[in-house]
Amino acid sequence: MSAAQLQLVSGVEGPTRTLHLWMRQRDRLRPLFTATWEILSQRFDAAEMDAWAGAVLDLANVNAGPSCLIAYWDASTSDGATEIAPLLGAARSGAEICRHAGAQAATDAFKALSAARRMLGSGAALSRWWRTMEKLATQAPESLAATAHHMAEILRPGTIAAFESFVAAGLRTAAGDRRKRLAFFSLQDELAQRMVARDPGAVTFSDVETELKAFLTALYGEVPLLRSISTDESAQTPQRRAAIAGPLIRLPEIYRGVQDDAARALFRAAAAHAQAHLALGRARFAIGQLKPLQVALVNLIEDARVETLAMRRLPGLRRLWAPYHVATPTGVATAPMLLARLARALFDPDYVDADGFVGKGRALFAAALPRLDEHAISREIGMLLGNDLGQMRVQFNAKTYVVEPLYRDDGLGLWDLGDDTTSSAETLELFIEALRPEQQESSDGPPREQDAANAAAEPGKARPAGPDERGVVIARYPEWDRVDAIERADWTTVREVAASLGDAGSIDQALEQASVLRGRVARLVRSVRLGRTVRLKRQQDGHDLDLDAMLDAGIALRSGETPDLRVFRSAKALHRDLSALLLIDTSESTRDRLASGATVLDVERLAVALLAEAMEELGDTFGLLAFSSDGRDDVRMTSIKRFSEAYDRDCRARLAGLSAGLSTRLGTALRHAGGVLGKASTSRKLLIVLTDGEPSDIDVPDPFDLIEDARRAAIGLHAQGIDAYGVVLGRAGVEAATRIFGRRNTMLVHRVEDLPARLSELYFRLARR
Amino acid sequence: MILDSYRIATEPYYQPQGQEIATFLAAYHERLPIMLKGPTGCGKTRFIEHMAWRLGKPLITVAAHEDMTAADLAGRYLLEPSGTVWHDGPLTLAVRHGAICYLDEIVEARQDTTVVIHPLTDARRILPLDKHNEIVPAHSDFQLTISYNPGYQSAVKDLKESTKQRFIAIDFGYPPPATESAIVARESGADADLARLLVTIAERSRNLQGHGLDEGASTRMLIHTGRMVRAGLPLPVAVQSGIVLPITDNPDIRAALSDAIEACLP
């Protein structure tokens, strides 16, 4: 591109123009930039290029430096970069890395991107990769370059989960020691090397999660809550056991050394056992004065008890568990050995063991069989046996003891920790130490600054915005002055505020918990997709005869009249020609908590996520926009999903990152939404506004002014051919909403909890018209 | 008589689960329309056949589909060499000559079609045939029964409120395990143990209802599977082809269901 062309481009408003101007002063970079721009503008349209230019500017603003920019351009023009969204995400993460670990680290990260793309593709896995790199940049800035350097090797296991656990393991093993960390991430460390050694048959928790969940639901009729525990990959520590925590079942991320079908079977065995505790056992033992050995034995008996109960109902479970009972009645009678033998003896009636202790355990358990439904028997028998074993003076080391067989859980979930004091607590501590070497969850990095700022803000009050938080001004709109009855031009200012990213996983989780509703919506989607044909009668041609038309024609013929020859029936597919924009009110009042403990915003978020999923599935064009306001000069719009974007993990992260605050200047938001929606080229344009009350703002004392303004804005939308629809949460705002949108275009949701169901239904109803 | 071919000669087997027979008899006594609700394959059709036999009335069954028009129910003029001839539809036949008319899966029909039954289901008990310029008063034996699977229920396919509220409803569910195994044993000829096992297997699939499956395995499915076993197929194969494969196409759910069924087998 020549200088003349640069001149030409600079006529365009926005980041593109700024970037080109900026480039004009940089002779060294310019040739490369123009080449990059040329390649990219063939791939992406103007709006996308604009976003890309913005991303480059963001990088330049954090002083990324020329080599980093070049690295980003290289990454942008490489063959793998076919979509704009991952590129923008890359620039965001690059800037974040640059901020924490310096420009060189960001440059290296961009250079490692091609390796990451090769292994992980450009979807959700790649954004998780960036997320992990950011985490590394904040927690181990010195090691980022080394990691980037070895990226191809580190990613050899081929899954993003492996990379995440690699980074987590590195951060943990080094425990703050920079030298150790550097050694780990440059693969000098033995553990690091072992972790990247490829294991093609490995089955991870995430591979089997869906299947396990359905399996347990089918078995016991209750939907389990499954989570993974990150495992320590080093071979020195014993294999992790499953764990129960309240209603949660936590399974190891991976069972080391177990592969393919064997690993799947082991996951099933472990899950079926743990869920048996929850579905059939439901025991909570008080720790009292029990010694570690007794605790272990109570666990063992309880395991045998719930398994016996489960196998009475489902005899085939025996086949699932049997392969793991491999203890033999030979060898040294150490405590762990004896416990494993006892476990087998209680499980397997054909197992022969002459040992007195094992025999006694069997006899006691057999005697208690009629009372199998009481969990008290586990404690009774466990204590008796514990005394016996204590008197036999066999060694028992609570610190090194692990539950056998492999599929059983560590047993800690059965114990009521309560507020017990000293001795008992110590006993359990010993166990916890031994069994849960790494208990703390790896957090998803430090919360972002904005979140922290939000959290620090006094809840319950609309707070004034600091000047730095104000976003980019994107539009000005008029507002209706009710008192003077005139429209004041350019009265309000709309600023675009970049979304803060939350954890997209939390959305997925909420959706999973709402699985019944989700299924209902999915059925709606299916029925709409299937039933999208209309039958046409009395057609000129078609695939079969219209009986009634035939008869009429026949009658006409006989009575000497001219028959109507349109005697066919045909079917026509209906095309959906619709774009929808969802406008989400995130004002302060959405912070209110409901009886369930969730905030109004949480419910809004779930409702939106549910609907978004459906709309994406249907292939409808849709956008998600959140708004709040802080006076007429600061109406904030946060784009969660643009029309052109795919609804991906990033969008869900932005949705999860929404926070409540400030006020509701609805009229301006409506005008802005009208502007956004007005550009859509579909024949039907639908705007759904989700709000929990009447409009208000800090600089308008009489809320009626804003209601009137919003009403005029809604009328304006109607004139533009946009159907605006108000969904009001709770009775308080219904009067205002009826006034604004009209009675027919307002839906009141009495119970906020019903919103997810009602919102999706509303959409389907509106979209059918 | 004109409806003789619609009469049921031998008693269809039906195992009562609750008060449904008494409810039906009372409703029939008052000639009130009845709605049978319940998942697929749980015995709705068998029940109505049994009741028609018990009452000694002919039964006219119409399976509703989305192409069905009001004329398909009420009747239309047909052409014959001598001219046009009015031909009663199945509903008119039942109304005129006194039969139980059973509209199966009524929600499948378009909503404008279902409105035809409105005058029949209130105190008027008439069927207006506007094309034939006739009002057919219902025969004293006439009774209308519809079936309706709430599993399909959605904002798109649901009965109109004005239709729903005309009916006496009887809710069908899967019978209790003991009853269900007796039904499976009788209908499929399987022995009691096998029948019990099949019912345990069905429970596994019903647990997944709403969590991967739209509906669990029906009693009918169990009977079919039992018959496959009786025809000499090994149980695991019969279960696979009779239950797991028809019920879902999702590989994860299929694997999970197979594993859960595996846990039921002795």
CSV table of N, CA and C in Angstrom, one decimal, chain B residues 181-195 198 222-231:
chain,number,residue,atom,x,y,z
B,181,SER,N,-43.8,-55.7,35.9
B,181,SER,CA,-43.2,-57.0,35.6
B,181,SER,C,-44.3,-58.0,35.3
B,182,ALA,N,-45.4,-58.0,36.0
B,182,ALA,CA,-46.5,-58.9,35.7
B,182,ALA,C,-47.0,-58.7,34.3
B,183,ILE,N,-47.1,-57.4,33.9
B,183,ILE,CA,-47.6,-57.1,32.6
B,183,ILE,C,-46.6,-57.6,31.5
B,184,VAL,N,-45.3,-57.3,31.8
B,184,VAL,CA,-44.3,-57.7,30.8
B,184,VAL,C,-44.3,-59.3,30.7
B,185,ALA,N,-44.4,-59.9,31.8
B,185,ALA,CA,-44.4,-61.4,31.8
B,185,ALA,C,-45.6,-61.9,31.0
B,186,ARG,N,-46.7,-61.4,31.3
B,186,ARG,CA,-47.9,-61.9,30.6
B,186,ARG,C,-47.9,-61.6,29.1
B,187,GLU,N,-47.5,-60.4,28.7
B,187,GLU,CA,-47.6,-60.0,27.3
B,187,GLU,C,-46.5,-60.6,26.5
B,188,SER,N,-45.3,-60.8,27.1
B,188,SER,CA,-44.2,-61.2,26.3
B,188,SER,C,-43.9,-62.7,26.4
B,189,GLY,N,-44.5,-63.3,27.5
B,189,GLY,CA,-44.3,-64.7,27.7
B,189,GLY,C,-42.9,-65.0,28.4
B,190,ALA,N,-42.3,-63.9,28.9
B,190,ALA,CA,-41.0,-64.1,29.6
B,190,ALA,C,-41.3,-64.6,31.0
B,191,ASP,N,-40.3,-65.3,31.6
B,191,ASP,CA,-40.6,-65.7,33.0
B,191,ASP,C,-40.5,-64.6,33.9
B,192,ALA,N,-40.9,-64.8,35.2
B,192,ALA,CA,-41.0,-63.7,36.1
B,192,ALA,C,-39.6,-63.0,36.4
B,193,ASP,N,-38.5,-63.8,36.5
B,193,ASP,CA,-37.2,-63.2,36.7
B,193,ASP,C,-36.8,-62.2,35.6
B,194,LEU,N,-37.0,-62.7,34.4
B,194,LEU,CA,-36.6,-61.9,33.2
B,194,LEU,C,-37.5,-60.6,33.2
B,195,ALA,N,-38.7,-60.8,33.5
B,195,ALA,CA,-39.6,-59.6,33.5
B,195,ALA,C,-39.2,-58.6,34.5
B,198,LEU,N,-36.1,-56.9,33.3
B,198,LEU,CA,-36.4,-55.9,32.3
B,198,LEU,C,-36.9,-54.6,32.9
B,222,LEU,N,-40.3,-53.0,26.7
B,222,LEU,CA,-39.9,-54.1,27.5
B,222,LEU,C,-40.6,-55.4,27.0
B,223,ILE,N,-41.8,-55.3,26.6
B,223,ILE,CA,-42.5,-56.4,26.1
B,223,ILE,C,-41.9,-56.9,24.8
B,224,HIS,N,-41.5,-56.0,23.9
B,224,HIS,CA,-40.9,-56.4,22.7
B,224,HIS,C,-39.5,-57.0,23.0
B,225,THR,N,-38.8,-56.5,23.9
B,225,THR,CA,-37.5,-57.0,24.3
B,225,THR,C,-37.7,-58.5,24.8
B,226,GLY,N,-38.7,-58.6,25.7
B,226,GLY,CA,-39.0,-59.9,26.3
B,226,GLY,C,-39.3,-60.9,25.2
B,227,ARG,N,-40.0,-60.5,24.2
B,227,ARG,CA,-40.3,-61.4,23.1
B,227,ARG,C,-39.1,-61.8,22.3
B,228,MET,N,-38.2,-60.8,22.1
B,228,MET,CA,-37.0,-61.1,21.4
B,228,MET,C,-36.2,-62.2,22.2
B,229,VAL,N,-36.2,-62.1,23.5
B,229,VAL,CA,-35.4,-63.1,24.3
B,229,VAL,C,-36.1,-64.4,24.1
B,230,ARG,N,-37.5,-64.4,24.1
B,230,ARG,CA,-38.2,-65.7,24.0
B,230,ARG,C,-38.0,-66.3,22.7
B,231,ALA,N,-37.7,-65.4,21.7
B,231,ALA,CA,-37.4,-66.0,20.3
B,231,ALA,C,-36.0,-66.5,20.2
